[in-house]
Short mmCIF file of C-alpha atoms and ligand atoms in Angstrom, two decimals:
data_model
loop_
_atom_site.label_atom_id
_atom_site.label_comp_id
_atom_site.label_asym_id
_atom_site.label_seq_id
_atom_site.Cartn_x
_atom_site.Cartn_y
_atom_site.Cartn_z
CA MET A 1427 -7.69 9.16 18.73
CA PRO A 1428 -4.03 9.24 17.72
CA THR A 1429 -3.02 11.78 15.11
CA LEU A 1430 0.40 11.43 13.52
CA HIS A 1431 1.98 13.75 10.99
CA VAL A 1432 3.99 13.23 7.88
CA GLU A 1433 6.62 15.92 8.27
CA LEU A 1434 7.09 17.38 4.81
CA GLY A 1435 7.57 21.08 5.56
CA ASP A 1436 4.79 23.16 4.09
CA ARG A 1437 3.18 19.94 2.79
CA ARG A 1438 3.04 18.44 6.31
CA TYR A 1439 -0.19 16.52 6.79
CA PRO A 1440 -2.02 14.58 9.50
CA ILE A 1441 -2.96 10.91 9.68
CA HIS A 1442 -6.01 10.55 11.91
CA ILE A 1443 -6.56 7.01 13.19
CA GLY A 1444 -9.51 5.81 15.23
CA PRO A 1445 -13.00 4.33 15.38
CA GLY A 1446 -15.99 6.25 14.05
CA LEU A 1447 -14.00 8.93 12.23
CA LEU A 1448 -16.24 8.81 9.17
CA ASN A 1449 -19.09 9.82 11.48
CA GLN A 1450 -17.32 13.05 12.41
CA PRO A 1451 -18.25 15.41 9.58
CA ASP A 1452 -16.13 18.26 10.91
CA LEU A 1453 -12.97 16.22 10.62
CA LEU A 1454 -13.29 15.71 6.88
CA ARG A 1455 -14.66 19.19 6.28
CA SER A 1456 -11.75 20.81 8.10
CA HIS A 1457 -9.38 19.30 5.53
CA LEU A 1458 -11.30 20.19 2.38
CA SER A 1459 -9.91 22.69 -0.03
CA GLY A 1460 -12.51 24.70 -1.96
CA GLN A 1461 -16.23 24.07 -2.28
CA GLN A 1462 -16.29 21.18 -4.77
CA ALA A 1463 -15.47 17.55 -4.06
CA LEU A 1464 -15.46 14.35 -6.09
CA VAL A 1465 -15.58 11.17 -4.04
CA VAL A 1466 -13.97 8.29 -5.91
CA THR A 1467 -14.96 4.87 -4.62
CA ASN A 1468 -16.04 1.47 -5.88
CA THR A 1469 -19.08 -0.79 -6.08
CA THR A 1470 -18.16 -2.66 -2.87
CA VAL A 1471 -17.29 0.28 -0.64
CA ALA A 1472 -19.98 2.72 -1.83
CA PRO A 1473 -22.96 0.85 -0.33
CA LEU A 1474 -21.08 0.52 2.95
CA TYR A 1475 -19.62 3.98 3.54
CA LEU A 1476 -20.52 6.52 0.85
CA ASP A 1477 -23.55 7.85 2.76
CA ARG A 1478 -21.36 8.81 5.70
CA VAL A 1479 -19.00 10.72 3.47
CA ARG A 1480 -21.86 12.43 1.67
CA ALA A 1481 -23.29 13.48 5.04
CA ALA A 1482 -19.97 15.06 5.93
CA LEU A 1483 -20.04 16.97 2.65
CA THR A 1484 -23.38 18.69 3.29
CA GLY A 1485 -23.05 22.24 2.03
CA VAL A 1486 -20.20 21.36 -0.34
CA ARG A 1487 -20.99 20.73 -4.01
CA HIS A 1488 -20.05 17.09 -4.35
CA GLU A 1489 -20.43 14.14 -6.67
CA ALA A 1490 -19.46 10.49 -6.39
CA LEU A 1491 -17.82 8.31 -9.00
CA ILE A 1492 -18.35 4.61 -8.32
CA LEU A 1493 -15.84 2.50 -10.23
CA PRO A 1494 -15.81 -1.28 -10.68
CA ASP A 1495 -13.97 -3.11 -7.91
CA GLY A 1496 -10.59 -4.77 -8.30
CA GLU A 1497 -6.90 -4.51 -9.06
CA SER A 1498 -7.66 -5.24 -12.71
CA TYR A 1499 -9.42 -1.85 -12.84
CA LYS A 1500 -6.40 0.14 -11.67
CA THR A 1501 -5.93 1.27 -15.25
CA LEU A 1502 -5.50 4.27 -17.49
CA ASP A 1503 -9.09 3.70 -18.68
CA MET A 1504 -10.47 4.12 -15.16
CA LEU A 1505 -8.21 7.11 -14.61
CA ASN A 1506 -9.76 8.67 -17.68
CA GLN A 1507 -13.21 8.03 -16.19
CA VAL A 1508 -12.21 10.16 -13.21
CA PHE A 1509 -11.14 12.99 -15.54
CA THR A 1510 -14.39 12.66 -17.50
CA ALA A 1511 -16.44 12.90 -14.30
CA LEU A 1512 -14.49 15.96 -13.16
CA LEU A 1513 -14.98 17.67 -16.50
CA ASN A 1514 -18.64 16.70 -16.84
CA HIS A 1515 -19.30 18.23 -13.44
CA ARG A 1516 -17.28 21.34 -14.35
CA PHE A 1517 -14.96 20.93 -11.42
CA ASP A 1518 -12.19 23.49 -11.44
CA ARG A 1519 -8.69 23.44 -10.00
CA HIS A 1520 -10.03 24.33 -6.54
CA CYS A 1521 -11.84 21.02 -6.15
CA THR A 1522 -10.84 18.20 -3.81
CA ILE A 1523 -10.68 14.55 -4.85
CA ILE A 1524 -11.58 12.21 -2.00
CA ALA A 1525 -10.49 8.57 -2.23
CA LEU A 1526 -12.84 6.28 -0.31
CA GLY A 1527 -11.65 2.67 -0.42
CA GLY A 1528 -8.59 0.47 -0.41
CA GLY A 1529 -5.23 0.93 -2.07
CA VAL A 1530 -6.57 0.53 -5.59
CA ILE A 1531 -8.95 3.49 -5.23
CA GLY A 1532 -6.38 5.51 -3.25
CA ASP A 1533 -3.61 5.03 -5.81
CA LEU A 1534 -5.87 5.76 -8.77
CA ALA A 1535 -7.71 8.74 -7.28
CA GLY A 1536 -4.41 10.17 -6.04
CA PHE A 1537 -2.90 9.97 -9.51
CA ALA A 1538 -6.02 11.66 -10.92
CA ALA A 1539 -5.56 14.44 -8.35
CA ALA A 1540 -1.91 14.80 -9.34
CA CYS A 1541 -2.84 15.25 -13.01
CA TYR A 1542 -6.18 17.05 -13.13
CA GLN A 1543 -5.53 20.65 -14.14
CA ARG A 1544 -1.90 20.01 -13.08
CA GLY A 1545 -2.86 19.10 -9.54
CA VAL A 1546 -5.84 19.48 -7.22
CA ALA A 1547 -6.35 18.80 -3.52
CA PHE A 1548 -6.57 15.19 -2.43
CA VAL A 1549 -7.83 13.44 0.71
CA GLN A 1550 -7.42 9.77 1.59
CA LEU A 1551 -10.18 7.86 3.42
CA PRO A 1552 -8.63 4.36 3.52
CA THR A 1553 -10.99 1.48 4.33
CA THR A 1554 -8.72 -1.59 4.13
CA LEU A 1555 -6.03 -2.53 6.60
CA LEU A 1556 -3.47 -2.39 3.81
CA ALA A 1557 -4.50 1.13 2.87
CA GLN A 1558 -4.59 2.29 6.51
CA VAL A 1559 -1.09 1.01 7.26
CA ASP A 1560 0.61 1.72 3.97
CA SER A 1561 -0.87 2.91 0.70
CA SER A 1562 -2.78 5.98 1.93
CA VAL A 1563 0.37 7.43 3.49
CA GLY A 1564 3.34 8.76 1.58
CA GLY A 1565 2.01 10.03 -1.72
CA LYS A 1566 2.81 7.22 -4.12
CA THR A 1567 0.03 7.22 -6.68
CA ALA A 1568 -0.21 5.09 -9.81
CA VAL A 1569 -2.07 2.85 -12.18
CA ASN A 1570 -0.86 -0.46 -13.56
CA HIS A 1571 0.33 -1.17 -17.10
CA PRO A 1572 -0.17 -4.64 -18.59
CA LEU A 1573 3.63 -4.94 -18.66
CA GLY A 1574 4.29 -3.74 -15.13
CA LYS A 1575 2.67 -2.98 -11.81
CA ASN A 1576 2.31 0.71 -10.78
CA MET A 1577 4.38 1.76 -13.78
CA ILE A 1578 2.46 4.96 -14.55
CA GLY A 1579 2.19 7.34 -11.64
CA ALA A 1580 3.39 10.30 -9.62
CA PHE A 1581 4.47 11.28 -6.14
CA TYR A 1582 1.58 13.37 -4.86
CA GLN A 1583 0.81 13.85 -1.19
CA PRO A 1584 -2.71 14.05 0.22
CA LEU A 1585 -3.89 16.92 2.44
CA CYS A 1586 -4.77 14.38 5.11
CA VAL A 1587 -5.46 10.73 5.81
CA ILE A 1588 -8.51 9.76 7.87
CA ALA A 1589 -8.41 6.07 8.81
CA ASP A 1590 -11.68 5.02 10.44
CA THR A 1591 -10.74 1.71 12.04
CA ASP A 1592 -14.43 0.69 12.29
CA THR A 1593 -14.43 0.15 8.53
CA LEU A 1594 -12.21 -2.88 9.08
CA ASN A 1595 -15.20 -4.71 10.60
CA THR A 1596 -16.62 -5.31 7.14
CA LEU A 1597 -13.33 -6.33 5.54
CA PRO A 1598 -13.13 -9.96 4.34
CA ASP A 1599 -10.64 -12.15 6.25
CA ARG A 1600 -8.47 -12.62 3.17
CA GLU A 1601 -8.09 -8.85 2.83
CA LEU A 1602 -7.26 -8.48 6.52
CA SER A 1603 -4.46 -11.01 6.05
CA ALA A 1604 -3.20 -9.15 3.00
CA GLY A 1605 -2.94 -5.99 5.09
CA LEU A 1606 -1.01 -7.85 7.77
CA ALA A 1607 1.72 -8.60 5.23
CA GLU A 1608 2.56 -4.89 5.02
CA VAL A 1609 2.33 -4.56 8.81
CA ILE A 1610 4.85 -7.39 9.25
CA LYS A 1611 7.05 -5.70 6.64
CA TYR A 1612 7.71 -2.76 8.98
CA GLY A 1613 8.90 -5.10 11.70
CA LEU A 1614 11.21 -6.87 9.27
CA ILE A 1615 12.83 -3.80 7.72
CA ARG A 1616 13.31 -1.47 10.70
CA ASP A 1617 11.39 -2.30 13.86
CA LEU A 1618 12.40 -5.49 15.65
CA PRO A 1619 10.42 -4.64 18.83
CA PHE A 1620 7.32 -4.34 16.63
CA LEU A 1621 8.10 -7.74 15.11
CA ASP A 1622 8.24 -9.18 18.63
CA TRP A 1623 4.95 -7.44 19.44
CA LEU A 1624 3.39 -8.92 16.30
CA ASP A 1625 4.52 -12.40 17.31
CA SER A 1626 2.60 -12.05 20.55
CA HIS A 1627 -0.43 -10.09 19.26
CA LEU A 1628 -1.13 -11.77 15.94
CA ASP A 1629 -4.10 -13.72 17.26
CA ALA A 1630 -5.64 -10.53 18.63
CA LEU A 1631 -5.16 -8.87 15.24
CA LEU A 1632 -6.73 -11.81 13.42
CA ASN A 1633 -9.65 -11.62 15.86
CA ARG A 1634 -9.94 -7.92 14.99
CA ASP A 1635 -9.37 -6.78 18.54
CA PRO A 1636 -9.87 -2.99 18.15
CA ALA A 1637 -7.07 -2.01 20.53
CA ALA A 1638 -4.56 -4.33 18.85
CA LEU A 1639 -5.57 -3.14 15.38
CA SER A 1640 -5.27 0.51 16.38
CA GLN A 1641 -1.85 -0.11 17.85
CA ALA A 1642 -0.66 -1.94 14.74
CA ILE A 1643 -1.98 0.78 12.44
CA GLU A 1644 -0.44 3.57 14.49
CA ARG A 1645 2.96 1.85 14.72
CA SER A 1646 2.92 1.06 11.00
CA CYS A 1647 2.02 4.63 10.09
CA ARG A 1648 4.69 5.95 12.44
CA ASN A 1649 7.28 3.84 10.63
CA LYS A 1650 6.02 4.84 7.22
CA ALA A 1651 5.72 8.55 8.06
CA GLY A 1652 9.31 8.53 9.36
CA ILE A 1653 10.67 6.99 6.18
CA VAL A 1654 8.64 9.23 3.87
CA ALA A 1655 9.68 12.38 5.75
CA ALA A 1656 13.33 11.36 5.34
CA ASP A 1657 13.13 10.26 1.71
CA GLU A 1658 9.91 11.34 0.02
CA ARG A 1659 10.98 10.50 -3.53
CA GLU A 1660 12.79 7.26 -2.84
CA THR A 1661 16.33 8.26 -3.51
CA GLY A 1662 17.47 6.02 -0.66
CA GLU A 1663 15.90 4.42 2.36
CA ARG A 1664 12.28 4.60 1.15
CA ALA A 1665 13.14 1.67 -1.13
CA LEU A 1666 13.20 -0.48 2.03
CA LEU A 1667 9.41 -0.27 2.01
CA ASN A 1668 9.60 -2.47 -1.06
CA LEU A 1669 10.77 -5.55 0.83
CA GLY A 1670 9.26 -8.50 -1.04
CA HIS A 1671 7.78 -6.23 -3.69
CA THR A 1672 10.10 -7.02 -6.61
CA PHE A 1673 9.23 -10.71 -6.30
CA GLY A 1674 5.63 -9.81 -5.41
CA HIS A 1675 5.04 -7.48 -8.34
CA ALA A 1676 6.34 -10.24 -10.63
CA ILE A 1677 3.67 -12.55 -9.20
CA GLU A 1678 0.91 -9.94 -9.57
CA THR A 1679 1.85 -9.07 -13.15
CA GLY A 1680 2.66 -12.66 -14.15
CA MET A 1681 -0.58 -14.11 -12.80
CA GLY A 1682 -2.77 -11.25 -14.02
CA TYR A 1683 -3.75 -8.35 -11.76
CA GLY A 1684 -6.13 -9.38 -8.99
CA VAL A 1685 -5.49 -13.13 -9.06
CA TRP A 1686 -3.09 -12.81 -6.13
CA LEU A 1687 -3.83 -9.97 -3.72
CA HIS A 1688 -1.03 -7.44 -3.41
CA GLY A 1689 -0.43 -8.34 0.24
CA GLU A 1690 -0.31 -12.04 -0.58
CA ALA A 1691 2.26 -11.47 -3.31
CA VAL A 1692 4.31 -9.28 -0.95
CA ALA A 1693 4.19 -11.98 1.75
CA THR A 1694 5.56 -14.61 -0.61
CA GLY A 1695 8.08 -12.07 -1.88
CA MET A 1696 9.27 -11.45 1.68
CA VAL A 1697 9.79 -15.19 2.16
CA MET A 1698 11.88 -15.20 -1.02
CA ALA A 1699 13.84 -12.15 0.15
CA ALA A 1700 14.48 -13.85 3.50
CA ASP A 1701 15.61 -17.02 1.73
CA LEU A 1702 18.05 -15.05 -0.43
CA SER A 1703 19.30 -13.16 2.63
CA ALA A 1704 20.02 -16.51 4.28
CA ARG A 1705 21.92 -17.72 1.19
CA LEU A 1706 24.06 -14.59 1.51
CA GLY A 1707 24.78 -15.54 5.11
CA TRP A 1708 22.86 -12.58 6.52
CA LEU A 1709 19.99 -14.47 8.14
CA HIS A 1710 20.16 -17.69 10.13
CA PRO A 1711 17.78 -20.42 8.88
CA ALA A 1712 15.94 -20.17 12.22
CA GLN A 1713 15.23 -16.50 11.46
CA VAL A 1714 13.87 -17.40 8.03
CA GLU A 1715 11.67 -19.95 9.74
CA ARG A 1716 10.44 -17.27 12.14
CA VAL A 1717 9.43 -15.07 9.20
CA ARG A 1718 7.67 -17.97 7.52
CA ARG A 1719 5.83 -18.94 10.69
CA LEU A 1720 4.54 -15.43 11.34
CA LEU A 1721 3.32 -14.99 7.76
CA ALA A 1722 1.70 -18.43 7.77
CA ARG A 1723 -0.07 -17.64 11.04
CA ALA A 1724 -1.35 -14.45 9.41
CA GLY A 1725 -2.98 -16.63 6.75
CA LEU A 1726 -0.59 -15.63 3.98
CA PRO A 1727 0.92 -17.78 1.22
CA LEU A 1728 4.60 -18.67 1.50
CA ALA A 1729 5.30 -20.21 -1.92
CA PRO A 1730 4.92 -18.56 -5.32
CA PRO A 1731 2.46 -19.90 -7.88
CA PRO A 1732 3.87 -23.03 -9.56
CA GLU A 1733 2.89 -21.60 -12.96
CA LEU A 1734 5.73 -19.05 -12.73
CA THR A 1735 9.16 -20.50 -13.56
CA PRO A 1736 12.43 -18.94 -12.40
CA ASP A 1737 12.85 -17.59 -15.94
CA ASP A 1738 9.41 -15.99 -15.74
CA PHE A 1739 10.44 -14.34 -12.49
CA LEU A 1740 13.68 -13.01 -13.94
CA ARG A 1741 11.87 -11.61 -16.98
CA LEU A 1742 9.13 -10.00 -14.89
CA MET A 1743 11.51 -8.70 -12.24
CA ALA A 1744 13.52 -6.85 -14.88
CA VAL A 1745 10.54 -4.43 -15.06
CA ASP A 1746 10.91 -2.94 -11.60
CA LYS A 1747 11.21 0.67 -10.53
CA LYS A 1748 14.33 -0.15 -8.55
CA VAL A 1749 16.17 -1.36 -11.66
CA GLN A 1750 19.02 1.06 -12.39
CA ASP A 1751 20.82 0.97 -15.75
CA GLY A 1752 19.57 -2.56 -16.30
CA ARG A 1753 20.82 -3.72 -12.89
CA LEU A 1754 18.38 -5.37 -10.52
CA ARG A 1755 18.37 -3.99 -6.96
CA LEU A 1756 16.65 -5.97 -4.24
CA VAL A 1757 15.60 -5.18 -0.70
CA LEU A 1758 17.02 -7.89 1.55
CA LEU A 1759 17.53 -8.44 5.27
CA ARG A 1760 20.92 -8.05 6.94
CA ASP A 1761 19.16 -9.18 10.08
CA LEU A 1762 15.60 -9.25 11.35
CA GLY A 1763 14.62 -5.60 11.75
CA LEU A 1764 17.39 -4.45 9.41
CA GLY A 1765 16.47 -4.09 5.75
CA VAL A 1766 19.13 -3.20 3.18
CA ILE A 1767 19.17 -2.35 -0.50
CA ALA A 1768 21.38 -4.90 -2.23
CA GLU A 1769 22.94 -3.31 -5.30
CA GLN A 1770 24.83 -6.33 -6.55
CA VAL A 1771 22.78 -9.47 -6.29
CA ASP A 1772 24.66 -12.70 -6.98
CA ALA A 1773 22.75 -14.13 -9.97
CA ARG A 1774 23.53 -17.70 -8.94
CA LEU A 1775 22.08 -17.24 -5.46
CA LEU A 1776 19.03 -15.49 -6.86
CA ARG A 1777 18.43 -18.45 -9.18
CA GLU A 1778 18.83 -20.79 -6.21
CA THR A 1779 16.17 -18.87 -4.31
CA LEU A 1780 13.81 -18.91 -7.27
CA ALA A 1781 14.34 -22.65 -7.78
CA ALA A 1782 14.06 -23.49 -4.07
CA GLN A 1783 10.54 -22.10 -3.75
CA ARG A 1784 9.08 -24.50 -6.31
P1 NAD B 737 -8.17 -3.03 -2.74
O1 NAD B 737 -8.17 -1.59 -2.85
O2 NAD B 737 -8.44 -3.85 -3.96
O3 NAD B 737 -9.21 -3.46 -1.60
C1 NAD B 737 -9.36 -4.81 -1.31
C2 NAD B 737 -10.83 -5.27 -1.41
O4 NAD B 737 -11.52 -4.85 -0.23
C3 NAD B 737 -11.60 -4.68 -2.57
O5 NAD B 737 -12.48 -5.64 -3.06
C4 NAD B 737 -12.36 -3.53 -1.92
O6 NAD B 737 -13.51 -3.16 -2.64
C5 NAD B 737 -12.70 -4.12 -0.60
N1 NAD B 737 -12.95 -3.21 0.49
C6 NAD B 737 -12.30 -2.05 0.76
N2 NAD B 737 -12.68 -1.59 1.94
C7 NAD B 737 -13.57 -2.44 2.44
C8 NAD B 737 -14.30 -2.51 3.65
N3 NAD B 737 -14.11 -1.62 4.61
N4 NAD B 737 -15.16 -3.53 3.83
C9 NAD B 737 -15.31 -4.48 2.87
N5 NAD B 737 -14.62 -4.49 1.73
C10 NAD B 737 -13.76 -3.48 1.52
O7 NAD B 737 -6.78 -3.59 -2.15
P2 NAD B 737 -5.80 -3.06 -1.02
O8 NAD B 737 -5.18 -4.25 -0.45
O9 NAD B 737 -6.46 -2.08 -0.12
O10 NAD B 737 -4.72 -2.22 -1.85
C11 NAD B 737 -3.89 -2.85 -2.77
C12 NAD B 737 -3.37 -1.82 -3.73
O11 NAD B 737 -2.60 -0.86 -3.01
C13 NAD B 737 -2.47 -2.38 -4.79
O12 NAD B 737 -2.81 -1.83 -6.04
C14 NAD B 737 -1.08 -1.91 -4.38
O13 NAD B 737 -0.23 -1.76 -5.47
C15 NAD B 737 -1.40 -0.62 -3.72
N6 NAD B 737 -0.39 -0.18 -2.76
C16 NAD B 737 0.04 1.11 -2.85
C17 NAD B 737 0.95 1.58 -1.94
C18 NAD B 737 1.36 3.03 -1.98
O14 NAD B 737 2.31 3.40 -1.29
N7 NAD B 737 0.70 3.85 -2.75
C19 NAD B 737 1.43 0.76 -0.91
C20 NAD B 737 0.96 -0.54 -0.84
C21 NAD B 737 0.04 -1.00 -1.78
N1 LIG B 738 4.74 1.08 -0.43
C1 LIG B 738 6.00 1.58 -0.81
C2 LIG B 738 6.18 3.04 -0.56
O1 LIG B 738 5.28 3.72 -0.15
O2 LIG B 738 7.24 3.55 -0.75
#
């Protein structure tokens, strides 16, 4: 069982990755703070995995809050439901909030932990590929606003991440593909050997080969942990993790949360970022084609929804956390395996990219 660490000084924490980890009660218990725990999960994940977590919490006063499932529920209303549950159960500031689920539950429960009584302990039990390779690591927590994705949130690190890779056996194929988008992202922004590995192991990943999945999760987490340790609050290189996200968030917000999966929107956004990088002369068309081919093989969409016009994109992209003083900043590719933050994006080329995808 590989255990990595996110090196954040006295907030250093482990990421445990492996099969059957939810069946090891001592693992979760060793990371609990205090004697009260609220498990936050949803209607899909609870019937599958809540019993195992409850078993691990024997002897700890614990409650479960089962929220409705979906990106459209990553809202301030649901956040308030977490606070109501905590208060109803008289949980004090020594409680631990445990997120059991995908990125939606992890982001929302993490934000609740950041806010409740000015901050309580937080543990991530990610059950989707996307959450195991990305969202459970690094402490970005948030809910959506109707006007913008993840616009209300906080940086708040968990005490630990426990990624039981067996949970991926029940994940729908479409969700597995969505997670692969974020896996491919690491190869594109900083890890060319990993991109090569993905080219040759994608079929094994799609077939849910346990060894291949474990390797992909570990390598992804290693990349993410390295970036977060260097730039926890995204003053610099952490922004690279947003490759494809400015375009992707525009798709998610523009289409209505949950219509496109986050990973699908990111995949299409990465195609658009690669296209723009080629227009800048940074990528060769054959490299763009390689990106497209890999994402297509992973079962991911390459073209944005026809409903969104270039003007829609520009309007939606103006609400992005990377915007600085009204200036759009985009993550692009200087080369495969070399992401960069482009401060000055040529508006004409951007329009060309937006028009070319239609
Ligand atoms: P999700 O949380 O909606 O989960 C996807 C679906 O799979 C849901 O229907 C869920 O109920 C179901 N599910 C979860 N685990 C399952 C399992 N083991 N078996 C069967 N079904 C299961 O989506 P996601 O892709 O995990 O996360 C997307 C969210 O993560 C987005 O809101 C995105 O903004 C956020 N995100 C955050 C970060 C971060 O750094 N905090 C990074 C990337 C993405
Ligand atoms: N997923 C983007 C980040 O964690 O910074």
